[in-house]
mmCIF file of C-alpha atoms in Angstrom:
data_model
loop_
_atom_site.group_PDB
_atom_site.id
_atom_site.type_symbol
_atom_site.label_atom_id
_atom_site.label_comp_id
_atom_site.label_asym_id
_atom_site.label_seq_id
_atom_site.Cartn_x
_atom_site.Cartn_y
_atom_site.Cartn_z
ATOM 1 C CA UNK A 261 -1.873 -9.702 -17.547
ATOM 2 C CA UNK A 262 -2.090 -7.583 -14.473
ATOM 3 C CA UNK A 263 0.743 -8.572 -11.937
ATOM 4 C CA UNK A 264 -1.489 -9.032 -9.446
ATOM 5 C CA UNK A 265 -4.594 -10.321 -9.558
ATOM 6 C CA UNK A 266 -7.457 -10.981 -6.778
ATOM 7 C CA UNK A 267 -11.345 -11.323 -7.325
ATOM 8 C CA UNK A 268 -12.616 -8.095 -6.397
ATOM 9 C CA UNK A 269 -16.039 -9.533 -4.856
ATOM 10 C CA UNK A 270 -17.948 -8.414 -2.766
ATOM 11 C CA UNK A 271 -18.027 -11.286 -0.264
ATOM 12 C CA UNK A 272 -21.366 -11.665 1.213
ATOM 13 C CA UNK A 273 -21.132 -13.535 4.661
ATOM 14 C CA UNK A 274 -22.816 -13.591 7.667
ATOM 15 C CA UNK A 275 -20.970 -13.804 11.056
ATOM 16 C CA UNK A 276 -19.221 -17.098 12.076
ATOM 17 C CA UNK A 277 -18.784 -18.112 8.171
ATOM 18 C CA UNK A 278 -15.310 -18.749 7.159
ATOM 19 C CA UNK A 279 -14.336 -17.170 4.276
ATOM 20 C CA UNK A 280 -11.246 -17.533 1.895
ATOM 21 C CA UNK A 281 -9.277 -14.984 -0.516
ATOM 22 C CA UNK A 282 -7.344 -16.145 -3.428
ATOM 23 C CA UNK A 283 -4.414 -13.943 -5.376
ATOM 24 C CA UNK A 284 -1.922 -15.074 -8.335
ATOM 25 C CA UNK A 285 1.198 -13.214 -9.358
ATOM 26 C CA UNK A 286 3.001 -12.636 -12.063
ATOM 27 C CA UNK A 287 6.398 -12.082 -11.621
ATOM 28 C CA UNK A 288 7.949 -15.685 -10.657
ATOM 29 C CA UNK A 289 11.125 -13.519 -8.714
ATOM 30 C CA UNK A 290 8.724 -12.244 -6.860
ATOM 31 C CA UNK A 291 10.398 -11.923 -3.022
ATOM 32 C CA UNK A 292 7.583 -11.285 -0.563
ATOM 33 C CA UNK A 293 4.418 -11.539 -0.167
ATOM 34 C CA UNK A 294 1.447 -9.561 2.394
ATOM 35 C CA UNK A 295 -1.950 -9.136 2.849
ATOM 36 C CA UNK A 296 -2.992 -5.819 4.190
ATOM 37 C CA UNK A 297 -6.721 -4.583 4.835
ATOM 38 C CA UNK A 298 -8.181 -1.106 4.073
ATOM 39 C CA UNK A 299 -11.193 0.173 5.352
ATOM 40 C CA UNK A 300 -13.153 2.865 3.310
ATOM 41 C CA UNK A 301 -11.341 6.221 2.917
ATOM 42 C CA UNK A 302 -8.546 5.190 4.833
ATOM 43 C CA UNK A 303 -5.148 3.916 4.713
ATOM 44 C CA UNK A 304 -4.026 0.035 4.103
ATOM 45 C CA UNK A 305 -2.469 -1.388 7.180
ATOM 46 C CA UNK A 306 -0.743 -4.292 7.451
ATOM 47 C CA UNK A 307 -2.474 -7.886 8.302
ATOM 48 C CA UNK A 308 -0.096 -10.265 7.743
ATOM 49 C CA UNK A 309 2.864 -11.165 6.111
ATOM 50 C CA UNK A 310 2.935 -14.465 3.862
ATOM 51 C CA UNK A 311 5.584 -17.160 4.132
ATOM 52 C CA UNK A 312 6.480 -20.022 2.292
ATOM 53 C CA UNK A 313 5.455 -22.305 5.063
ATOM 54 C CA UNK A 314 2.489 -20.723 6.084
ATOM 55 C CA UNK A 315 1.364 -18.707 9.086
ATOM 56 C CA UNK A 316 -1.491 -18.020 11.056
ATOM 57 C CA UNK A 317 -2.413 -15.079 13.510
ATOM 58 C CA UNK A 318 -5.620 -15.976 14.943
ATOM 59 C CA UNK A 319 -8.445 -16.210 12.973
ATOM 60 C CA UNK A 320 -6.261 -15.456 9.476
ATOM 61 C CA UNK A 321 -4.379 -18.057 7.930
ATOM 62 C CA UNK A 322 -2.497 -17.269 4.978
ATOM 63 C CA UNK A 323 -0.779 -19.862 3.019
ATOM 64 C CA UNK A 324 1.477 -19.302 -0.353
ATOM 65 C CA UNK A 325 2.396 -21.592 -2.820
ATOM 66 C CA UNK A 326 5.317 -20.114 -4.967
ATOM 67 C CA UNK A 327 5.451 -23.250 -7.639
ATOM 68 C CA UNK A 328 1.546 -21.529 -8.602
ATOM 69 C CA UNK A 329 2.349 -17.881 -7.862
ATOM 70 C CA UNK A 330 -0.588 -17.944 -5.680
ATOM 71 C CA UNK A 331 -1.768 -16.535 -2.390
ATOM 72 C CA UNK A 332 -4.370 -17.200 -0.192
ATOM 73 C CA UNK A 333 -5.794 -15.637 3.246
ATOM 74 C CA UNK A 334 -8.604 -17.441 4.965
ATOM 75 C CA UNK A 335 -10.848 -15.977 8.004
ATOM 76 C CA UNK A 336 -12.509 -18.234 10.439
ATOM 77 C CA UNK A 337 -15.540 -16.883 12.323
ATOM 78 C CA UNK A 338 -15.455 -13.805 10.853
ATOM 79 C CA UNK A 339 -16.975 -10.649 12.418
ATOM 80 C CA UNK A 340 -18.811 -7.340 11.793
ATOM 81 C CA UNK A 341 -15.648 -5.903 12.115
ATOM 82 C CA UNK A 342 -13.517 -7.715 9.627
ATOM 83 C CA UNK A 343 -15.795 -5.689 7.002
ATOM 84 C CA UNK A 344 -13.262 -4.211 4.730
ATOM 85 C CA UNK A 345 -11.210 -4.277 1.354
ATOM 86 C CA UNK A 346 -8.490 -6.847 1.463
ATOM 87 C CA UNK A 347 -5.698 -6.321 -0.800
ATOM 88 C CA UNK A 348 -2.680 -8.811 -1.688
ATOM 89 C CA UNK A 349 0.583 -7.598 -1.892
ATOM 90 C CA UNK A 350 3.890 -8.500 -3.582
ATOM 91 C CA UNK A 351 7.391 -7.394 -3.119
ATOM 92 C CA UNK A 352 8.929 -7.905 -6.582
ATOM 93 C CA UNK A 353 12.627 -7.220 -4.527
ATOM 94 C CA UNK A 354 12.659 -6.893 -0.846
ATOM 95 C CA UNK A 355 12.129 -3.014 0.407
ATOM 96 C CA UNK A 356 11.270 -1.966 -2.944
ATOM 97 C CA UNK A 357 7.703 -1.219 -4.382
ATOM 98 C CA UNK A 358 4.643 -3.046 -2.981
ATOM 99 C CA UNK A 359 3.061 -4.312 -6.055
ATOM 100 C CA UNK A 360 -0.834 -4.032 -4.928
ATOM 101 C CA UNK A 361 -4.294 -5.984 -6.137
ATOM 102 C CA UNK A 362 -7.364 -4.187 -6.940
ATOM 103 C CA UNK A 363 -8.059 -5.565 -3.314
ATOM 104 C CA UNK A 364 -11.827 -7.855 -2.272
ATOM 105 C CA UNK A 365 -14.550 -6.561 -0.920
ATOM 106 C CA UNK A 366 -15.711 -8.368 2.125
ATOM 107 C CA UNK A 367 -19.257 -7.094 4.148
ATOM 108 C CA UNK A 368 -19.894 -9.469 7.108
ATOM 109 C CA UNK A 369 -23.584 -9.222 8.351
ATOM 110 C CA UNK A 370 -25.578 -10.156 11.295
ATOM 111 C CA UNK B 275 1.211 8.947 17.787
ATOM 112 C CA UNK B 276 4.545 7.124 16.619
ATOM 113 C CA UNK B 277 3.174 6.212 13.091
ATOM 114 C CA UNK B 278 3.713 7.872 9.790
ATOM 115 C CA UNK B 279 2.103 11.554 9.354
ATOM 116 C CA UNK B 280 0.737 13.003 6.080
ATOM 117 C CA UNK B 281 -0.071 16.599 5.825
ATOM 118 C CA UNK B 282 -2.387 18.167 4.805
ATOM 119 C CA UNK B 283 -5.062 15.476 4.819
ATOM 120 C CA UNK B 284 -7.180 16.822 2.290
ATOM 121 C CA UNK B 285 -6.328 19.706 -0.573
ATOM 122 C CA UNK B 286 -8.654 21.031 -3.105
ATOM 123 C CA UNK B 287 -7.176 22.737 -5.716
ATOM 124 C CA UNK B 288 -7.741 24.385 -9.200
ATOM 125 C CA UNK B 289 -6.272 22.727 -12.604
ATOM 126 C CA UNK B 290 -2.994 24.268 -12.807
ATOM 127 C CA UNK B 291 -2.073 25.432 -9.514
ATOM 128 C CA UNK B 292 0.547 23.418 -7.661
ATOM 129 C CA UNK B 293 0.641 21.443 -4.766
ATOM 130 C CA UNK B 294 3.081 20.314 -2.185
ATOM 131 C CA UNK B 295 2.352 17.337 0.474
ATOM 132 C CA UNK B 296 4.484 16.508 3.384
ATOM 133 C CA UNK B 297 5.179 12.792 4.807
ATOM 134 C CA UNK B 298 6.994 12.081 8.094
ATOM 135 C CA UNK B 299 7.866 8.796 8.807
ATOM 136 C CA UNK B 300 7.860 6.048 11.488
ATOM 137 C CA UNK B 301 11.245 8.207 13.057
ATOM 138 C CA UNK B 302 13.655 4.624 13.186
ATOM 139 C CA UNK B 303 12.508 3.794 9.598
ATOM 140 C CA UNK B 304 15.512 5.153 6.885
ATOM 141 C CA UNK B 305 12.927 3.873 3.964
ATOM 142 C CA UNK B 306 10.193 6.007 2.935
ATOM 143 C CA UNK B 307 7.816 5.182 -0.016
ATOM 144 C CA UNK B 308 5.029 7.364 -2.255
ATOM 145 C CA UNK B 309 2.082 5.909 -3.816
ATOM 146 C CA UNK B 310 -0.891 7.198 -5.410
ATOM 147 C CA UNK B 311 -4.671 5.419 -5.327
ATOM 148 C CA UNK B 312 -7.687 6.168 -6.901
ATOM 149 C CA UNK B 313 -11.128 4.908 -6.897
ATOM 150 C CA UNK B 314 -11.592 1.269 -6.691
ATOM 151 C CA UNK B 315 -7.810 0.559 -7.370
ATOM 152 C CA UNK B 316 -5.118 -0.877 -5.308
ATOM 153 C CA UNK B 317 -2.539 1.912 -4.505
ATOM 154 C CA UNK B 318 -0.069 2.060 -6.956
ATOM 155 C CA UNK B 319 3.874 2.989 -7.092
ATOM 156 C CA UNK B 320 5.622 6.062 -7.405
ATOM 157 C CA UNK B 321 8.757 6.422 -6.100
ATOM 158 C CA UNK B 322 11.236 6.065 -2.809
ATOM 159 C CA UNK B 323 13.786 6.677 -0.644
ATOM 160 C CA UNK B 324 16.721 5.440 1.493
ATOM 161 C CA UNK B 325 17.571 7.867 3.554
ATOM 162 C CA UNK B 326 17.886 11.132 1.185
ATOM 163 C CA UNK B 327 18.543 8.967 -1.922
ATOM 164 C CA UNK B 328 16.000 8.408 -4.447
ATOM 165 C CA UNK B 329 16.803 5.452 -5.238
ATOM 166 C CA UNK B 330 13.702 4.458 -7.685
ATOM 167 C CA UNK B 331 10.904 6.024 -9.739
ATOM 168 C CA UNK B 332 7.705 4.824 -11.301
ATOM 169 C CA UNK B 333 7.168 5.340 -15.170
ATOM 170 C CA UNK B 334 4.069 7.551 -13.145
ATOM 171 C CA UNK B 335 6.057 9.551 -12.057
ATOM 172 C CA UNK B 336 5.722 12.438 -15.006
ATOM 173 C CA UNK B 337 7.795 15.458 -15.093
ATOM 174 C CA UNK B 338 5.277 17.395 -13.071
ATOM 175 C CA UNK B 339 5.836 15.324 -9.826
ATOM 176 C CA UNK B 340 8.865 15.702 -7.815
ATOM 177 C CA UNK B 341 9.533 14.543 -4.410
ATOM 178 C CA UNK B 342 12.659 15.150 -2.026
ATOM 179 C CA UNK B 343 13.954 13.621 1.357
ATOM 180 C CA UNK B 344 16.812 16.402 2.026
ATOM 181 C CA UNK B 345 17.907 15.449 5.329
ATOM 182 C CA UNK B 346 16.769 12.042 5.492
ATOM 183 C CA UNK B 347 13.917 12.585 7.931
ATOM 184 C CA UNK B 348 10.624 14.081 5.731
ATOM 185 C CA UNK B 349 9.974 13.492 2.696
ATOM 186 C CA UNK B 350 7.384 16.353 0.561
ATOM 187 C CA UNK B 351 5.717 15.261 -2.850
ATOM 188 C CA UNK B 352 5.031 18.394 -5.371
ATOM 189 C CA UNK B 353 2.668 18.150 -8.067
ATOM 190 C CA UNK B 354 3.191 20.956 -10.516
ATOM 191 C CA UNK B 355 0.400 22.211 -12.842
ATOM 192 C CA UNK B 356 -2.180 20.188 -11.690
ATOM 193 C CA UNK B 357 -4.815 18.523 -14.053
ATOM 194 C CA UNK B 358 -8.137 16.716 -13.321
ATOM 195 C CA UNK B 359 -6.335 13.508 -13.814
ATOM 196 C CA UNK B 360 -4.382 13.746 -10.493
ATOM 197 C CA UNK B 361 -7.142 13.632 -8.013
ATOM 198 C CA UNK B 362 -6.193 10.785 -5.901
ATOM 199 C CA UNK B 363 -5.449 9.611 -2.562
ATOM 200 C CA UNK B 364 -1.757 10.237 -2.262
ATOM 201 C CA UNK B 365 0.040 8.000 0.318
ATOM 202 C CA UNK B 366 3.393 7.405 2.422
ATOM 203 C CA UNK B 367 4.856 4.589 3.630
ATOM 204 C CA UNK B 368 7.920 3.957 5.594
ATOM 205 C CA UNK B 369 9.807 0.462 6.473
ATOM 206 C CA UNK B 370 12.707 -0.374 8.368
ATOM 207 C CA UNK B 371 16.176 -0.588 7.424
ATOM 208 C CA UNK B 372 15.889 -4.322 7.699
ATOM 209 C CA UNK B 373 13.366 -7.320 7.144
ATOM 210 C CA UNK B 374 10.477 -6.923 9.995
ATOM 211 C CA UNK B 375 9.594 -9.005 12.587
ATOM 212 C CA UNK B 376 13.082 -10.712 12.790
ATOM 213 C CA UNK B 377 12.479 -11.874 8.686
ATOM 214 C CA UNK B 378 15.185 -11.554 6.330
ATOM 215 C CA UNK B 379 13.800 -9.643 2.744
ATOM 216 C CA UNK B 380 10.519 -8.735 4.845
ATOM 217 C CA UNK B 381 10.280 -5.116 4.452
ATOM 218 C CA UNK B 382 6.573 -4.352 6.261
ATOM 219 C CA UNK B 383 5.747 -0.925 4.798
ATOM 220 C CA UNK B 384 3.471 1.192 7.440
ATOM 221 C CA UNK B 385 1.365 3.661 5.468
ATOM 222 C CA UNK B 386 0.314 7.315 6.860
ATOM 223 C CA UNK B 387 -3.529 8.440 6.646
ATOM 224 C CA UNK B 388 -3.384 9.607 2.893
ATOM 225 C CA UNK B 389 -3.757 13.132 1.364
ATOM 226 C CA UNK B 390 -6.750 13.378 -0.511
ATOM 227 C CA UNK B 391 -6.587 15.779 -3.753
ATOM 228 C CA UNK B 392 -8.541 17.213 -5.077
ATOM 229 C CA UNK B 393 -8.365 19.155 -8.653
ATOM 230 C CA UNK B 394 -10.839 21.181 -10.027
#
């Protein structure tokens, strides 16, 4: 079993759909949790970072549920410009290695 | 530009030669971090640094790679005797010395633009 895990897609949408991103993990110590994006040929940056309670930044929410070992990042009215690979992250111990998905696809059309 | 720099960006080289890449960090950060992606993967692990100590390396890591931080600043990643199998993107991260954004055991990792390799 991979130790992190995300359905690749691709995501289809057009613009204004809201779309939603589901990970699991595998390592139940795991400490923290991000989603960053990565557009093609270039480097991941950082979206988000995941807390227990939940957090939003605009239109990303991103919600974890550590009892599952499972990660989700929703986008509301999405745009042509949230186009990109989206790849959940995991922190097995803090400031350590980033334990990456394969990342999802998402293409946003007009 | 204050963010992490990678040079070169791109290297083509033949199987066998070796190669050295440079990574300087985010200049506040003490943590610096090496990872290596390929095609259609997420990138993956391979070693990193506090300061000038190594303090971790991936089981990908094979005897061919080495990577230093002598002075705590840059870090360089060589790739001896290159084979086919090491064409990748090769990136650097660096985080700061504490959890980000004000969040205890959040270590936010910035990444630099990548070095693409290339082997022959």
């Amino acid at each position: 079993r991979k130790e992190v895990e995300q359905d690749p897609g691709p995501f289809n949408v057009p613009e204004g759909a809201t779309v939603a991103f589901n990970c699991t993990y595998s390592n139940s110590a795991s400490q923290s949790f991000f989603w960053y994006r990565q557009d093609c040929r270039k480097e991941p940056k950082l979206l988000m970072s995941v807390y227990s309670s939940g957090n939003e930044d605009g239109r990303f929410t991103a919600q974890l549920n550590r009892a599952s070992q499972y990660i989700s990042l929703l986008i509301r009215d999405s745009k042509l410009s949230d186009s990109a690979t989206y790849l959940c992250v995991v922190n097995g111990q803090a400031g350590t290695a980033l334990i990456f998905g394969k990342g999802t696809t998402l293409s946003v059309s007009s | 530009d204050t963010g992490v720099s990678q040079d070169p960006r791109h290297k083509i080289t033949k199987r066998g030669q070796n190669v050295t890449f440079r990574c300087d960090p985010i200049s506040e950060h003490n943590r610096l971090y090496w990872y290596r992606q390929t095609l259609g993967q997420g990138p993956e692990f391979l070693t990193y640094f506090q300061n000038e100590a190594q303090l971790e390396k991936s089981r990908l890591l094979s005897d061919r790679f080495s990577a230093e931080r002598p002075k705590g600043s840059f870090s360089t990643l060589e790739i001896q005797r290159t084979e086919q199998g090491d064409s990748a993107m090769y990136l650097c991260a660096s985080s700061l010395p504490s959890g980000g954004r004000g969040v205890a055991n959040y270590y936010e990792q910035y990444f630099g633009p990548g070095t693409r390799l290339t082997v022959t």
